[in-house]
């Protein structure tokens, strides 16, 4: 699909990824052409083995294609060295994973601060940016807590703050609600929608259509090819859904108390 908007953030042309399994060639991606614009919120869907994780790894600069060209935020990154890709990841990309990937012995503040340490920011700049990132995900009051002292939703918000702390050009989320209950998942999607409204470009992988419908656009993969690319006519409002569930839980609790009395 051609993006018609303020600018192109991601441009993939003829992307193939081939793995050699003994004498057998496996085409994980087979001729991907894709454009994603600035400030889009895009969801990638597909069954296991469809190529969605491989695609995410390539557009997230974790891997290189076997063939084709990839331009990220105006820079051709398809043939960069591992060191150059690491530099791009640190400066332009933020990652959020299903398993949070937080360091258990470090506080929320220290976990969020890590990318800034790798980037060489001084102490004052690290403190300022880390505090701002935690404030953005509404976790300033949990800055000194370690992961085992927080709920799953709070841990995922710490992971999102860490992804945002370097002010990346694009945010990648790989099954960000996969380890959360449905209500907490809605809270995380509400946060993604707010970040998107504030200008973030977001690319998310999920296998749940209920989650995907909170995005603007859904891309379907099968056997390493794009088989569908559609605009969501009216994105679901995660905050409204979360509040509705919260109201329902409150009503059920009130009913239970009344019956008990």
C-alpha atoms as a PDB file:
ATOM      1  CA  UNK A   1       0.000   0.000   0.000  1.00  0.00           C
ATOM      2  CA  UNK A   2       1.226   3.498  -0.835  1.00  0.00           C
ATOM      3  CA  UNK A   3       1.084   5.887   2.090  1.00  0.00           C
ATOM      4  CA  UNK A   4      -0.439   9.279   1.349  1.00  0.00           C
ATOM      5  CA  UNK A   5       0.428  11.440   4.338  1.00  0.00           C
ATOM      6  CA  UNK A   6       3.016  13.821   5.775  1.00  0.00           C
ATOM      7  CA  UNK A   7       6.027  11.573   5.125  1.00  0.00           C
ATOM      8  CA  UNK A   8       7.318   8.028   4.800  1.00  0.00           C
ATOM      9  CA  UNK A   9       8.808   6.473   7.942  1.00  0.00           C
ATOM     10  CA  UNK A  10       9.325   2.936   6.582  1.00  0.00           C
ATOM     11  CA  UNK A  11       9.781   1.885   2.964  1.00  0.00           C
ATOM     12  CA  UNK A  12      10.364  -1.764   2.044  1.00  0.00           C
ATOM     13  CA  UNK A  13      10.911  -2.822  -1.560  1.00  0.00           C
ATOM     14  CA  UNK A  14      11.282  -6.424  -2.681  1.00  0.00           C
ATOM     15  CA  UNK A  15      12.259  -7.654   0.790  1.00  0.00           C
ATOM     16  CA  UNK A  16      13.122 -11.335   1.000  1.00  0.00           C
ATOM     17  CA  UNK A  17      14.539 -13.262   3.931  1.00  0.00           C
ATOM     18  CA  UNK A  18      15.829 -16.743   3.157  1.00  0.00           C
ATOM     19  CA  UNK A  19      17.086 -19.239   5.730  1.00  0.00           C
ATOM     20  CA  UNK A  20      19.107 -22.294   4.727  1.00  0.00           C
ATOM     21  CA  UNK A  21      17.935 -25.400   6.581  1.00  0.00           C
ATOM     22  CA  UNK A  22      20.412 -28.019   5.405  1.00  0.00           C
ATOM     23  CA  UNK A  23      19.691 -28.410   1.708  1.00  0.00           C
ATOM     24  CA  UNK A  24      16.310 -26.696   1.971  1.00  0.00           C
ATOM     25  CA  UNK A  25      15.723 -22.969   1.439  1.00  0.00           C
ATOM     26  CA  UNK A  26      13.024 -21.490   3.627  1.00  0.00           C
ATOM     27  CA  UNK A  27      11.550 -18.173   2.460  1.00  0.00           C
ATOM     28  CA  UNK A  28      10.496 -16.446   5.663  1.00  0.00           C
ATOM     29  CA  UNK A  29       9.680 -13.296   3.671  1.00  0.00           C
ATOM     30  CA  UNK A  30       8.977 -13.479  -0.046  1.00  0.00           C
ATOM     31  CA  UNK A  31       8.871 -10.127  -1.831  1.00  0.00           C
ATOM     32  CA  UNK A  32       7.516  -7.620   0.714  1.00  0.00           C
ATOM     33  CA  UNK A  33       6.637  -4.142  -0.590  1.00  0.00           C
ATOM     34  CA  UNK A  34       5.365  -1.867   2.161  1.00  0.00           C
ATOM     35  CA  UNK A  35       5.236   1.779   3.153  1.00  0.00           C
ATOM     36  CA  UNK A  36       4.367   3.077   6.626  1.00  0.00           C
ATOM     37  CA  UNK A  37       3.918   6.783   7.136  1.00  0.00           C
ATOM     38  CA  UNK A  38       4.930   9.098   9.934  1.00  0.00           C
ATOM     39  CA  UNK A  39       2.516   9.025  12.877  1.00  0.00           C
ATOM     40  CA  UNK A  40       0.722   5.881  11.691  1.00  0.00           C
ATOM     41  CA  UNK A  41      -0.426   3.190  14.129  1.00  0.00           C
ATOM     42  CA  UNK A  42      -0.060  -0.107  12.253  1.00  0.00           C
ATOM     43  CA  UNK A  43      -0.733  -3.675  13.363  1.00  0.00           C
ATOM     44  CA  UNK A  44       0.882  -6.733  11.743  1.00  0.00           C
ATOM     45  CA  UNK A  45      -1.077  -9.979  11.996  1.00  0.00           C
ATOM     46  CA  UNK A  46      -0.534 -13.545  10.838  1.00  0.00           C
ATOM     47  CA  UNK A  47      -0.486 -17.138  12.007  1.00  0.00           C
ATOM     48  CA  UNK A  48       2.630 -18.763  13.425  1.00  0.00           C
ATOM     49  CA  UNK A  49       5.131 -19.118  10.587  1.00  0.00           C
ATOM     50  CA  UNK A  50       3.581 -16.328   8.516  1.00  0.00           C
ATOM     51  CA  UNK A  51       6.720 -14.182   8.714  1.00  0.00           C
ATOM     52  CA  UNK A  52       5.473 -11.455  11.037  1.00  0.00           C
ATOM     53  CA  UNK A  53       8.307 -11.866  13.574  1.00  0.00           C
ATOM     54  CA  UNK A  54      10.894 -11.903  10.777  1.00  0.00           C
ATOM     55  CA  UNK A  55       9.361  -8.752   9.317  1.00  0.00           C
ATOM     56  CA  UNK A  56       9.399  -7.070  12.722  1.00  0.00           C
ATOM     57  CA  UNK A  57      13.054  -8.029  13.210  1.00  0.00           C
ATOM     58  CA  UNK A  58      14.002  -6.489   9.868  1.00  0.00           C
ATOM     59  CA  UNK A  59      12.083  -3.241  10.237  1.00  0.00           C
ATOM     60  CA  UNK A  60      13.329  -3.018  13.841  1.00  0.00           C
ATOM     61  CA  UNK A  61      16.937  -3.311  12.592  1.00  0.00           C
ATOM     62  CA  UNK A  62      17.504  -6.533  14.537  1.00  0.00           C
ATOM     63  CA  UNK A  63      18.192  -8.431  11.308  1.00  0.00           C
ATOM     64  CA  UNK A  64      19.033  -7.754   7.653  1.00  0.00           C
ATOM     65  CA  UNK A  65      17.092  -8.893   4.584  1.00  0.00           C
ATOM     66  CA  UNK A  66      18.578 -11.402   2.141  1.00  0.00           C
ATOM     67  CA  UNK A  67      17.345  -9.263  -0.745  1.00  0.00           C
ATOM     68  CA  UNK A  68      15.624  -5.912  -1.255  1.00  0.00           C
ATOM     69  CA  UNK A  69      15.949  -2.407   0.126  1.00  0.00           C
ATOM     70  CA  UNK A  70      14.792  -0.880   3.397  1.00  0.00           C
ATOM     71  CA  UNK A  71      14.673   2.828   4.139  1.00  0.00           C
ATOM     72  CA  UNK A  72      13.953   3.945   7.714  1.00  0.00           C
ATOM     73  CA  UNK A  73      13.241   7.614   8.390  1.00  0.00           C
ATOM     74  CA  UNK A  74      15.077   8.596   5.212  1.00  0.00           C
ATOM     75  CA  UNK A  75      18.146   6.361   5.738  1.00  0.00           C
ATOM     76  CA  UNK A  76      18.908   3.219   3.722  1.00  0.00           C
ATOM     77  CA  UNK A  77      19.558   0.603   6.425  1.00  0.00           C
ATOM     78  CA  UNK A  78      19.306  -2.615   4.391  1.00  0.00           C
ATOM     79  CA  UNK A  79      23.076  -3.091   4.021  1.00  0.00           C
ATOM     80  CA  UNK A  80      24.400  -1.612   7.269  1.00  0.00           C
ATOM     81  CA  UNK A  81      26.874  -3.471   9.475  1.00  0.00           C
ATOM     82  CA  UNK A  82      25.834  -4.945  12.833  1.00  0.00           C
ATOM     83  CA  UNK A  83      27.464  -2.014  14.638  1.00  0.00           C
ATOM     84  CA  UNK A  84      25.673   0.518  12.432  1.00  0.00           C
ATOM     85  CA  UNK A  85      22.337  -1.267  12.944  1.00  0.00           C
ATOM     86  CA  UNK A  86      22.886  -1.164  16.727  1.00  0.00           C
ATOM     87  CA  UNK A  87      23.464   2.595  16.473  1.00  0.00           C
ATOM     88  CA  UNK A  88      20.234   3.023  14.490  1.00  0.00           C
ATOM     89  CA  UNK A  89      18.320   0.964  17.068  1.00  0.00           C
ATOM     90  CA  UNK A  90      19.655   3.066  19.921  1.00  0.00           C
ATOM     91  CA  UNK A  91      18.820   6.397  18.271  1.00  0.00           C
ATOM     92  CA  UNK A  92      15.694   5.794  16.204  1.00  0.00           C
ATOM     93  CA  UNK A  93      13.892   2.717  17.536  1.00  0.00           C
ATOM     94  CA  UNK A  94      12.075   1.797  20.744  1.00  0.00           C
ATOM     95  CA  UNK A  95      11.061  -1.812  21.517  1.00  0.00           C
ATOM     96  CA  UNK A  96       8.308  -3.207  23.744  1.00  0.00           C
ATOM     97  CA  UNK A  97       8.212  -6.988  24.237  1.00  0.00           C
ATOM     98  CA  UNK A  98       5.587  -9.441  25.463  1.00  0.00           C
ATOM     99  CA  UNK A  99       7.852 -10.609  28.307  1.00  0.00           C
ATOM    100  CA  UNK A 100       8.776  -7.034  29.416  1.00  0.00           C
ATOM    101  CA  UNK A 101      12.554  -7.855  29.443  1.00  0.00           C
ATOM    102  CA  UNK A 102      13.173  -5.829  32.597  1.00  0.00           C
ATOM    103  CA  UNK A 103      16.221  -6.445  34.786  1.00  0.00           C
ATOM    104  CA  UNK A 104      14.763  -7.861  38.034  1.00  0.00           C
ATOM    105  CA  UNK A 105      17.319  -6.378  40.452  1.00  0.00           C
ATOM    106  CA  UNK A 106      16.992  -2.851  39.107  1.00  0.00           C
ATOM    107  CA  UNK A 107      14.347  -0.278  39.986  1.00  0.00           C
ATOM    108  CA  UNK A 108      11.947   1.088  37.396  1.00  0.00           C
ATOM    109  CA  UNK A 109      14.112   4.216  37.176  1.00  0.00           C
ATOM    110  CA  UNK A 110      17.269   2.210  36.485  1.00  0.00           C
ATOM    111  CA  UNK A 111      15.549  -0.019  33.903  1.00  0.00           C
ATOM    112  CA  UNK A 112      14.264   3.010  32.008  1.00  0.00           C
ATOM    113  CA  UNK A 113      17.624   4.764  32.280  1.00  0.00           C
ATOM    114  CA  UNK A 114      19.662   1.957  30.627  1.00  0.00           C
ATOM    115  CA  UNK A 115      19.320   3.103  26.979  1.00  0.00           C
ATOM    116  CA  UNK A 116      20.558   6.557  28.025  1.00  0.00           C
ATOM    117  CA  UNK A 117      23.643   5.028  29.647  1.00  0.00           C
ATOM    118  CA  UNK A 118      24.417   3.157  26.407  1.00  0.00           C
ATOM    119  CA  UNK A 119      23.874   6.397  24.474  1.00  0.00           C
ATOM    120  CA  UNK A 120      26.404   8.234  26.660  1.00  0.00           C
ATOM    121  CA  UNK A 121      24.046  10.813  28.222  1.00  0.00           C
ATOM    122  CA  UNK A 122      25.382  12.602  31.314  1.00  0.00           C
ATOM    123  CA  UNK A 123      23.850  12.125  34.779  1.00  0.00           C
ATOM    124  CA  UNK A 124      21.606  15.206  34.728  1.00  0.00           C
ATOM    125  CA  UNK A 125      20.289  14.424  31.260  1.00  0.00           C
ATOM    126  CA  UNK A 126      19.595  10.809  32.227  1.00  0.00           C
ATOM    127  CA  UNK A 127      17.660  11.849  35.343  1.00  0.00           C
ATOM    128  CA  UNK A 128      15.600  14.383  33.402  1.00  0.00           C
ATOM    129  CA  UNK A 129      14.737  12.083  30.500  1.00  0.00           C
ATOM    130  CA  UNK A 130      14.022   9.084  32.751  1.00  0.00           C
ATOM    131  CA  UNK A 131      11.687  11.104  34.980  1.00  0.00           C
ATOM    132  CA  UNK A 132       9.896  12.446  31.898  1.00  0.00           C
ATOM    133  CA  UNK A 133       9.444   8.956  30.420  1.00  0.00           C
ATOM    134  CA  UNK A 134       8.048   7.560  33.683  1.00  0.00           C
ATOM    135  CA  UNK A 135       5.714  10.547  33.958  1.00  0.00           C
ATOM    136  CA  UNK A 136       4.483   9.908  30.414  1.00  0.00           C
ATOM    137  CA  UNK A 137       3.374   6.386  31.375  1.00  0.00           C
ATOM    138  CA  UNK A 138       2.013   7.609  34.749  1.00  0.00           C
ATOM    139  CA  UNK A 139       4.530   5.700  36.889  1.00  0.00           C
ATOM    140  CA  UNK A 140       6.471   8.484  38.594  1.00  0.00           C
ATOM    141  CA  UNK A 141       5.355   7.107  41.973  1.00  0.00           C
ATOM    142  CA  UNK A 142       6.849   3.679  41.159  1.00  0.00           C
ATOM    143  CA  UNK A 143      10.318   4.897  40.139  1.00  0.00           C
ATOM    144  CA  UNK A 144      12.032   3.191  43.097  1.00  0.00           C
ATOM    145  CA  UNK A 145      10.110  -0.079  42.828  1.00  0.00           C
ATOM    146  CA  UNK A 146      11.628  -3.234  41.358  1.00  0.00           C
ATOM    147  CA  UNK A 147       9.718  -5.372  38.811  1.00  0.00           C
ATOM    148  CA  UNK A 148       8.626  -7.964  41.415  1.00  0.00           C
ATOM    149  CA  UNK A 149       6.998  -5.139  43.386  1.00  0.00           C
ATOM    150  CA  UNK A 150       4.762  -4.150  40.460  1.00  0.00           C
ATOM    151  CA  UNK A 151       1.795  -5.613  38.608  1.00  0.00           C
ATOM    152  CA  UNK A 152       2.073  -6.951  35.059  1.00  0.00           C
ATOM    153  CA  UNK A 153       0.524  -3.799  33.660  1.00  0.00           C
ATOM    154  CA  UNK A 154       2.931  -1.596  35.603  1.00  0.00           C
ATOM    155  CA  UNK A 155       5.901  -3.648  34.377  1.00  0.00           C
ATOM    156  CA  UNK A 156       4.744  -3.247  30.792  1.00  0.00           C
ATOM    157  CA  UNK A 157       4.434   0.509  31.315  1.00  0.00           C
ATOM    158  CA  UNK A 158       8.016   0.560  32.617  1.00  0.00           C
ATOM    159  CA  UNK A 159       9.026  -1.281  29.426  1.00  0.00           C
ATOM    160  CA  UNK A 160       7.164   1.324  27.347  1.00  0.00           C
ATOM    161  CA  UNK A 161       8.888   4.147  29.241  1.00  0.00           C
ATOM    162  CA  UNK A 162      12.241   2.505  28.501  1.00  0.00           C
ATOM    163  CA  UNK A 163      11.309   2.299  24.818  1.00  0.00           C
ATOM    164  CA  UNK A 164      10.378   5.996  24.778  1.00  0.00           C
ATOM    165  CA  UNK A 165      13.260   7.421  26.811  1.00  0.00           C
ATOM    166  CA  UNK A 166      15.529   8.107  23.811  1.00  0.00           C
ATOM    167  CA  UNK A 167      12.696   9.836  21.932  1.00  0.00           C
ATOM    168  CA  UNK A 168      12.736   7.283  19.070  1.00  0.00           C
ATOM    169  CA  UNK A 169      11.362   7.920  15.589  1.00  0.00           C
ATOM    170  CA  UNK A 170       9.302   4.734  15.799  1.00  0.00           C
ATOM    171  CA  UNK A 171       7.988   2.406  18.494  1.00  0.00           C
ATOM    172  CA  UNK A 172       7.790  -1.357  17.887  1.00  0.00           C
ATOM    173  CA  UNK A 173       5.610  -3.540  20.095  1.00  0.00           C
ATOM    174  CA  UNK A 174       5.733  -7.350  19.856  1.00  0.00           C
ATOM    175  CA  UNK A 175       2.597  -8.894  21.422  1.00  0.00           C
ATOM    176  CA  UNK A 176       2.592  -6.177  24.138  1.00  0.00           C
ATOM    177  CA  UNK A 177      -0.624  -7.466  25.753  1.00  0.00           C
ATOM    178  CA  UNK A 178       0.176 -11.181  25.420  1.00  0.00           C
ATOM    179  CA  UNK A 179       1.070 -11.699  29.094  1.00  0.00           C
ATOM    180  CA  UNK A 180      -1.694  -9.482  30.483  1.00  0.00           C
ATOM    181  CA  UNK A 181      -5.325 -10.036  31.405  1.00  0.00           C
ATOM    182  CA  UNK A 182      -7.876  -8.417  29.098  1.00  0.00           C
ATOM    183  CA  UNK A 183      -8.564  -5.414  31.333  1.00  0.00           C
ATOM    184  CA  UNK A 184      -4.864  -4.619  31.816  1.00  0.00           C
ATOM    185  CA  UNK A 185      -4.347  -5.139  28.085  1.00  0.00           C
ATOM    186  CA  UNK A 186      -6.945  -2.428  27.423  1.00  0.00           C
ATOM    187  CA  UNK A 187      -5.071  -0.071  29.730  1.00  0.00           C
ATOM    188  CA  UNK A 188      -1.870  -0.683  27.754  1.00  0.00           C
ATOM    189  CA  UNK A 189      -3.688  -0.134  24.450  1.00  0.00           C
ATOM    190  CA  UNK A 190      -5.133   3.105  25.811  1.00  0.00           C
ATOM    191  CA  UNK A 191      -1.570   4.218  26.546  1.00  0.00           C
ATOM    192  CA  UNK A 192      -0.448   3.322  23.000  1.00  0.00           C
ATOM    193  CA  UNK A 193      -3.382   5.268  21.565  1.00  0.00           C
ATOM    194  CA  UNK A 194      -2.476   8.305  23.673  1.00  0.00           C
ATOM    195  CA  UNK A 195       1.173   8.105  22.550  1.00  0.00           C
ATOM    196  CA  UNK A 196      -0.056   7.865  18.959  1.00  0.00           C
ATOM    197  CA  UNK A 197      -2.231  10.961  19.380  1.00  0.00           C
ATOM    198  CA  UNK A 198       0.853  12.756  20.700  1.00  0.00           C
ATOM    199  CA  UNK A 199       2.679  11.972  17.456  1.00  0.00           C
ATOM    200  CA  UNK A 200       4.315   8.543  17.879  1.00  0.00           C
ATOM    201  CA  UNK A 201       4.675   6.144  14.954  1.00  0.00           C
ATOM    202  CA  UNK A 202       3.762   2.673  16.232  1.00  0.00           C
ATOM    203  CA  UNK A 203       4.115  -0.754  14.617  1.00  0.00           C
ATOM    204  CA  UNK A 204       2.669  -3.604  16.653  1.00  0.00           C
ATOM    205  CA  UNK A 205       2.552  -7.377  16.188  1.00  0.00           C
ATOM    206  CA  UNK A 206      -0.420  -9.250  17.648  1.00  0.00           C
ATOM    207  CA  UNK A 207      -2.466 -12.368  16.938  1.00  0.00           C
ATOM    208  CA  UNK A 208      -5.584 -10.892  18.614  1.00  0.00           C
ATOM    209  CA  UNK A 209      -8.035  -9.101  16.324  1.00  0.00           C
ATOM    210  CA  UNK A 210      -9.636  -7.363  19.332  1.00  0.00           C
ATOM    211  CA  UNK A 211      -6.261  -5.736  20.016  1.00  0.00           C
ATOM    212  CA  UNK A 212      -5.497  -5.011  16.350  1.00  0.00           C
ATOM    213  CA  UNK A 213      -8.740  -3.037  15.940  1.00  0.00           C
ATOM    214  CA  UNK A 214      -7.321  -0.334  18.208  1.00  0.00           C
ATOM    215  CA  UNK A 215      -4.813   0.527  15.449  1.00  0.00           C
ATOM    216  CA  UNK A 216      -5.397   2.583  12.283  1.00  0.00           C
ATOM    217  CA  UNK A 217      -4.288  -0.054   9.821  1.00  0.00           C
ATOM    218  CA  UNK A 218      -3.954  -3.853   9.803  1.00  0.00           C
ATOM    219  CA  UNK A 219      -1.466  -5.755   7.630  1.00  0.00           C
ATOM    220  CA  UNK A 220      -2.031  -9.510   7.208  1.00  0.00           C
ATOM    221  CA  UNK A 221       0.839 -11.873   6.403  1.00  0.00           C
ATOM    222  CA  UNK A 222       0.736 -15.461   5.157  1.00  0.00           C
ATOM    223  CA  UNK A 223       3.675 -17.580   3.989  1.00  0.00           C
ATOM    224  CA  UNK A 224       5.978 -14.579   3.931  1.00  0.00           C
ATOM    225  CA  UNK A 225       3.686 -12.457   1.742  1.00  0.00           C
ATOM    226  CA  UNK A 226       1.312  -9.591   2.448  1.00  0.00           C
ATOM    227  CA  UNK A 227      -2.182 -10.880   1.694  1.00  0.00           C
ATOM    228  CA  UNK A 228      -4.138  -7.978   3.163  1.00  0.00           C
ATOM    229  CA  UNK A 229      -3.600  -4.318   4.015  1.00  0.00           C
ATOM    230  CA  UNK A 230      -6.621  -2.430   5.244  1.00  0.00           C
ATOM    231  CA  UNK A 231      -7.558   0.761   7.004  1.00  0.00           C
ATOM    232  CA  UNK A 232      -9.618   0.415  10.174  1.00  0.00           C
ATOM    233  CA  UNK A 233     -12.752   2.452   9.479  1.00  0.00           C
ATOM    234  CA  UNK A 234     -13.215   3.381  13.130  1.00  0.00           C
ATOM    235  CA  UNK A 235     -10.518   2.384  15.611  1.00  0.00           C
ATOM    236  CA  UNK A 236     -11.781   1.023  18.897  1.00  0.00           C
ATOM    237  CA  UNK A 237     -11.350   3.378  21.852  1.00  0.00           C
ATOM    238  CA  UNK A 238      -9.331   1.433  24.439  1.00  0.00           C
ATOM    239  CA  UNK A 239      -9.816   3.992  27.205  1.00  0.00           C
ATOM    240  CA  UNK A 240     -13.605   3.923  26.809  1.00  0.00           C
ATOM    241  CA  UNK A 241     -13.550   0.115  26.789  1.00  0.00           C
ATOM    242  CA  UNK A 242     -11.373   0.038  29.888  1.00  0.00           C
ATOM    243  CA  UNK A 243     -13.703   2.442  31.724  1.00  0.00           C
ATOM    244  CA  UNK A 244     -16.704   0.350  30.682  1.00  0.00           C
ATOM    245  CA  UNK A 245     -15.096  -2.795  32.110  1.00  0.00           C
ATOM    246  CA  UNK A 246     -14.175  -0.908  35.292  1.00  0.00           C
ATOM    247  CA  UNK A 247     -17.783   0.292  35.685  1.00  0.00           C
ATOM    248  CA  UNK A 248     -19.065  -3.246  35.114  1.00  0.00           C
ATOM    249  CA  UNK A 249     -16.670  -4.641  37.729  1.00  0.00           C
ATOM    250  CA  UNK A 250     -17.844  -1.975  40.198  1.00  0.00           C
ATOM    251  CA  UNK A 251     -21.512  -2.782  39.523  1.00  0.00           C
ATOM    252  CA  UNK A 252     -20.871  -6.524  39.966  1.00  0.00           C
ATOM    253  CA  UNK A 253     -19.081  -5.854  43.245  1.00  0.00           C
ATOM    254  CA  UNK A 254     -21.949  -3.657  44.457  1.00  0.00           C
ATOM    255  CA  UNK A 255     -24.475  -6.364  43.522  1.00  0.00           C
ATOM    256  CA  UNK A 256     -22.453  -9.001  45.382  1.00  0.00           C
ATOM    257  CA  UNK A 257     -22.280  -6.814  48.506  1.00  0.00           C
ATOM    258  CA  UNK A 258     -26.039  -6.120  48.355  1.00  0.00           C
ATOM    259  CA  UNK A 259     -26.866  -9.824  48.045  1.00  0.00           C
ATOM    260  CA  UNK A 260     -24.553 -10.654  50.915  1.00  0.00           C
ATOM    261  CA  UNK A 261     -26.222  -8.062  53.126  1.00  0.00           C
END
